[in-house]
Amino acid sequence: MRESCILYLSYFQTAVNNPQAPTNKLEIVKKRADLLRLNHQQVKLIGRYTSKTWKPDPQSTGIPGFQGLYTKSQIVLEDDTKVSIFASWNKQSLRSPDEVEKYNNQMVEAIGVVQFEATPFPNSQIRESFINLSQLNLYI
């Protein structure tokens, strides 16, 4: 019993002290079938970064006189499945101009937990696959 506790503590300390260590053992998502199979798991998602920028209705922003732009991004898998970076109903889905400039139309690897065809609330007609992003890099 004591030996198993020591092994567990050793593993836990390694994971806490080196959070990057597990990423090299993550399952890889490149297609819709991978996304479905690995739903709700932390993965390495590989695809082409794309983005869309638009001027929102100032009324919908909650900020009187809002003059800015919204940019949301997706990663397109090799079978053309689109995976949003964060759910569209989450404010974290708004991406920075710097990120878009660096990654737009580039092959990327995204690490995070994936959700396959999730909905914002029960019985919603909106379905969206997304990744709760923890890390984004160019794919080499």
Rosetta silent file (secondary structure, phi, psi, omega in degrees, C-alpha in Angstrom):
SEQUENCE: MRESCILYLSYFQTAVNNPQAPTNKLEIVKKRADLLRLNHQQVKLIGRYTSKTWKPDPQSTGIPGFQGLYTKSQIVLEDDTKVSIFASWNKQSLRSPDEVEKYNNQMVEAIGVVQFEATPFPNSQIRESFINLSQLNLYI
SCORE:     score description
SCORE:     0.000 S_00000001
   1 L     0.000  -46.732 -178.793    0.000    0.000    0.000 S_00000001
   2 H   -61.580  -40.524 -179.646    2.747    2.412    0.983 S_00000001
   3 H   -63.955  -40.261  179.303    4.640    1.731   -2.272 S_00000001
   4 H   -68.125  -34.638  176.555    1.572    2.430   -4.397 S_00000001
   5 H   -65.262  -41.206  179.283    1.006    5.723   -2.533 S_00000001
   6 H   -65.131  -43.056  177.548    4.613    6.728   -3.163 S_00000001
   7 H   -60.673  -43.688  179.658    4.295    5.856   -6.863 S_00000001
   8 H   -62.302  -46.661  179.758    1.082    7.875   -7.118 S_00000001
   9 H   -62.643  -39.309  177.658    2.640   10.869   -5.369 S_00000001
  10 H   -61.457  -45.930  178.311    5.691   10.639   -7.611 S_00000001
  11 H   -62.176  -44.631 -178.340    3.480   10.590  -10.722 S_00000001
  12 H   -61.875  -44.570  179.066    1.364   13.478   -9.389 S_00000001
  13 H   -62.636  -39.759  177.818    4.441   15.602   -8.629 S_00000001
  14 H   -62.286  -44.997 -179.436    5.819   14.949  -12.123 S_00000001
  15 H   -64.656  -40.156 -178.939    2.512   15.992  -13.722 S_00000001
  16 H   -71.818  -43.535 -177.163    2.253   19.152  -11.594 S_00000001
  17 H   -76.224  -20.049 -178.680    5.891   20.171  -11.987 S_00000001
  18 L  -137.383   73.074 -175.939    5.984   19.398  -15.712 S_00000001
  19 L   -64.395  -15.371  179.168    2.550   20.055  -17.225 S_00000001
  20 L   -79.858  -21.081 -175.030    3.980   19.774  -20.754 S_00000001
  21 H   -53.277  -46.975 -175.914    5.068   16.163  -20.251 S_00000001
  22 H   -69.119  -19.341 -173.159    1.699   14.533  -21.029 S_00000001
  23 H   -63.544  -25.245  179.743    1.120   16.447  -24.302 S_00000001
  24 H   -77.476   -8.128  179.099    3.445   14.181  -26.282 S_00000001
  25 H  -107.879    7.277 -178.107    1.226   11.206  -25.401 S_00000001
  26 L   -70.618  146.806  172.657   -2.072   12.803  -26.402 S_00000001
  27 E   -66.227  148.799 -177.832   -4.336   11.148  -28.962 S_00000001
  28 E  -104.738  134.925  176.031   -4.341   12.982  -32.310 S_00000001
  29 E  -109.890  119.345  176.520   -7.487   14.305  -33.996 S_00000001
  30 L  -126.609  -14.391 -176.342   -7.259   14.786  -37.778 S_00000001
  31 L  -139.582  165.925  178.437  -10.756   13.691  -38.897 S_00000001
  32 H   -55.987  -42.013 -179.496  -14.392   13.773  -37.802 S_00000001
  33 H   -60.824  -38.130  176.979  -14.218   10.105  -36.731 S_00000001
  34 H   -64.669  -42.713 -179.495  -11.311   10.937  -34.376 S_00000001
  35 H   -60.363  -44.830  179.205  -13.296   13.832  -32.939 S_00000001
  36 H   -65.318  -44.377 -178.488  -16.291   11.599  -32.274 S_00000001
  37 H   -65.658  -33.899 -174.485  -14.158    8.808  -30.755 S_00000001
  38 L  -105.712   19.884  179.486  -12.232   11.198  -28.476 S_00000001
  39 L   -51.375  135.389  177.926  -15.179   13.394  -27.437 S_00000001
  40 L    70.547   17.495  179.336  -14.670   15.071  -24.018 S_00000001
  41 L  -117.273  155.419  174.074  -10.965   14.159  -23.923 S_00000001
  42 E   -77.798  128.856 -174.293   -7.799   16.226  -24.003 S_00000001
  43 E  -140.171  173.914  168.950   -6.234   15.772  -27.436 S_00000001
  44 E  -110.149  112.862 -176.838   -3.838   17.218  -29.972 S_00000001
  45 E  -100.296  129.138 -176.749   -5.982   18.490  -32.861 S_00000001
  46 E  -120.393  127.092  179.580   -4.202   19.064  -36.190 S_00000001
  47 E  -176.773 -169.265 -177.893   -5.652   21.107  -39.041 S_00000001
  48 E   -96.727  126.370  179.045   -5.751   24.433  -40.904 S_00000001
  49 E   -76.200  126.446  174.500   -6.502   27.586  -38.882 S_00000001
  50 E  -130.525  157.240 -179.724   -9.159   29.791  -40.480 S_00000001
  51 E  -142.439  160.060  177.849  -10.864   32.913  -39.190 S_00000001
  52 E  -135.400  129.819  179.763  -13.835   35.144  -39.836 S_00000001
  53 E  -120.215  137.518  178.161  -14.003   38.829  -38.879 S_00000001
  54 E  -152.164  162.686  176.714  -17.129   40.975  -38.866 S_00000001
  55 L   -93.330  115.782 -177.959  -18.604   44.107  -37.378 S_00000001
  56 L   -76.918  161.048  171.980  -21.252   43.099  -34.832 S_00000001
  57 L   -65.221  120.698 -177.882  -24.518   44.871  -34.221 S_00000001
  58 H   -54.843  -29.100  179.087  -23.596   47.390  -31.454 S_00000001
  59 H   -64.470  -35.993 -176.101  -26.836   46.504  -29.654 S_00000001
  60 H   -76.983  -15.879 -177.856  -25.737   42.867  -29.270 S_00000001
  61 H   -80.937  -22.142 -175.398  -22.371   43.763  -27.694 S_00000001
  62 L    78.003    7.050 -179.907  -23.861   45.450  -24.636 S_00000001
  63 L  -118.786  107.822 -179.707  -21.418   48.319  -25.182 S_00000001
  64 L   -56.236  132.565  178.394  -23.063   51.565  -26.376 S_00000001
  65 L    72.478   18.863 -179.076  -21.299   52.918  -29.477 S_00000001
  66 L   -57.170  128.741 -177.834  -19.145   49.805  -29.929 S_00000001
  67 L  -117.592    1.343 -174.467  -16.979   50.291  -33.047 S_00000001
  68 L   -79.960 -173.935  179.238  -14.762   47.206  -32.916 S_00000001
  69 L  -119.457  152.753  173.174  -14.671   43.959  -34.830 S_00000001
  70 E  -106.809  137.922  174.204  -15.301   40.383  -33.763 S_00000001
  71 E  -130.744  126.415  175.364  -13.011   37.604  -34.964 S_00000001
  72 E  -123.408  149.831 -174.655  -13.721   33.929  -34.415 S_00000001
  73 E  -129.860  155.926  178.006  -11.565   31.066  -35.603 S_00000001
  74 E  -134.715  161.263  170.949  -11.864   27.414  -36.485 S_00000001
  75 E  -114.324  123.731 -177.984   -9.513   24.583  -37.236 S_00000001
  76 E   -96.526  120.249 -178.654  -10.453   22.699  -40.392 S_00000001
  77 L   -77.084  171.588 -174.661   -9.554   19.008  -40.240 S_00000001
  78 L   -64.438  -20.196  176.651   -8.298   17.012  -43.239 S_00000001
  79 L  -100.610   19.452  178.664  -11.852   15.820  -44.075 S_00000001
  80 L    70.824   12.929  172.181  -13.148   19.460  -43.916 S_00000001
  81 L   -69.046  134.002 -178.978  -14.749   19.033  -40.468 S_00000001
  82 E  -101.497  130.369  179.092  -14.739   22.420  -38.730 S_00000001
  83 E  -123.077  113.756 -179.636  -13.799   22.671  -35.059 S_00000001
  84 E   -69.784  149.812  171.857  -14.285   26.075  -33.432 S_00000001
  85 E   -86.991  104.877 -169.467  -11.728   27.455  -31.025 S_00000001
  86 L    66.526  155.046  179.440  -14.005   27.562  -27.990 S_00000001
  87 L   -66.082  144.064 -176.890  -17.771   27.395  -28.400 S_00000001
  88 L   -60.734  -23.755  179.882  -19.265   30.330  -30.315 S_00000001
  89 L   -86.737    3.084  179.435  -21.433   31.193  -27.298 S_00000001
  90 L  -103.693  131.820 -179.488  -18.308   31.548  -25.113 S_00000001
  91 H   -58.912  -25.777  179.108  -16.555   34.959  -24.990 S_00000001
  92 H   -66.145  -13.161  178.476  -13.201   33.132  -25.200 S_00000001
  93 H   -71.904  -15.313  176.267  -14.075   32.315  -28.816 S_00000001
  94 E   -74.763  121.779 -173.338  -13.203   35.919  -29.751 S_00000001
  95 L  -101.867  151.502 -177.367   -9.650   35.736  -31.062 S_00000001
  96 L   -78.996  150.753  175.546   -6.947   38.412  -30.995 S_00000001
  97 H   -58.425  -36.043  179.324   -5.681   40.113  -34.178 S_00000001
  98 H   -63.133  -43.495  178.666   -2.142   38.948  -33.278 S_00000001
  99 H   -62.450  -46.139 -178.545   -3.230   35.314  -33.114 S_00000001
 100 H   -61.625  -43.474  179.679   -5.086   35.555  -36.418 S_00000001
 101 H   -61.670  -39.416 -177.474   -2.117   37.207  -38.136 S_00000001
 102 H   -72.220  -38.993 -169.758    0.246   34.493  -36.884 S_00000001
 103 H  -110.300  -14.671 -172.085   -1.900   31.429  -37.653 S_00000001
 104 L   -55.440  129.089 -179.329   -4.463   32.290  -40.355 S_00000001
 105 L    63.854   18.298  177.289   -4.431   29.685  -43.166 S_00000001
 106 L  -104.116  155.561  171.668   -1.533   27.851  -41.486 S_00000001
 107 E   -77.179  130.199 -177.093   -1.409   24.241  -40.310 S_00000001
 108 E  -129.915  162.332  167.731   -1.637   24.231  -36.521 S_00000001
 109 E  -120.594  127.401 -178.528   -1.712   21.851  -33.608 S_00000001
 110 E  -117.117  131.828  178.355   -4.169   22.738  -30.880 S_00000001
 111 E  -110.168  132.170  179.213   -4.152   21.088  -27.488 S_00000001
 112 E   168.436 -176.485  179.304   -7.288   21.030  -25.396 S_00000001
 113 E   -91.840  128.935 -178.347  -10.489   19.188  -24.584 S_00000001
 114 E   -98.099  149.297  174.995  -12.754   18.583  -27.590 S_00000001
 115 E  -126.782  127.309 -179.739  -16.544   18.553  -27.703 S_00000001
 116 E   -96.081  121.108  176.621  -18.322   16.931  -30.631 S_00000001
 117 E    44.043   54.535  177.705  -21.509   18.676  -31.819 S_00000001
 118 E   -77.628  163.427  177.946  -22.273   20.275  -28.450 S_00000001
 119 L  -125.115  150.166 -179.211  -25.287   22.524  -27.824 S_00000001
 120 L   -71.655  -23.171  178.025  -25.514   25.728  -25.755 S_00000001
 121 L  -159.040  159.259 -178.371  -28.625   24.404  -23.952 S_00000001
 122 L   -56.360  143.974  178.964  -30.832   21.284  -24.052 S_00000001
 123 L    65.094   16.071  178.050  -32.987   20.871  -27.182 S_00000001
 124 L   -71.727  145.572  175.230  -31.049   23.606  -29.007 S_00000001
 125 L   -81.530  -15.159 -179.612  -30.978   23.467  -32.804 S_00000001
 126 L   -82.954  126.260  175.868  -27.411   24.821  -32.719 S_00000001
 127 L  -129.093  135.614 -175.555  -24.725   22.130  -32.780 S_00000001
 128 E  -150.008  133.107  171.729  -21.050   22.912  -32.834 S_00000001
 129 E   -91.312  137.864 -178.307  -17.818   20.972  -32.428 S_00000001
 130 E  -151.589  167.108  174.647  -15.158   22.911  -30.568 S_00000001
 131 E  -121.287  131.170  171.340  -11.936   22.703  -28.612 S_00000001
 132 E   -84.087   94.160 -167.213  -11.436   24.306  -25.223 S_00000001
 133 E   -68.854  133.106  171.585   -7.988   25.490  -26.164 S_00000001
 134 E  -117.239  -21.138 -179.608   -5.066   25.326  -23.766 S_00000001
 135 E  -156.118  140.662  179.106   -2.218   25.584  -26.294 S_00000001
 136 E  -136.457  130.189 -179.989   -1.845   26.565  -29.967 S_00000001
 137 E  -142.903  157.697  170.779    1.279   26.152  -32.128 S_00000001
 138 E   -65.374  142.330  178.884    2.243   26.014  -35.777 S_00000001
 139 L   -93.775  124.178 -177.007    2.312   22.410  -36.964 S_00000001
 140 L  -108.831    0.000    0.000    5.663   21.466  -38.428 S_00000001
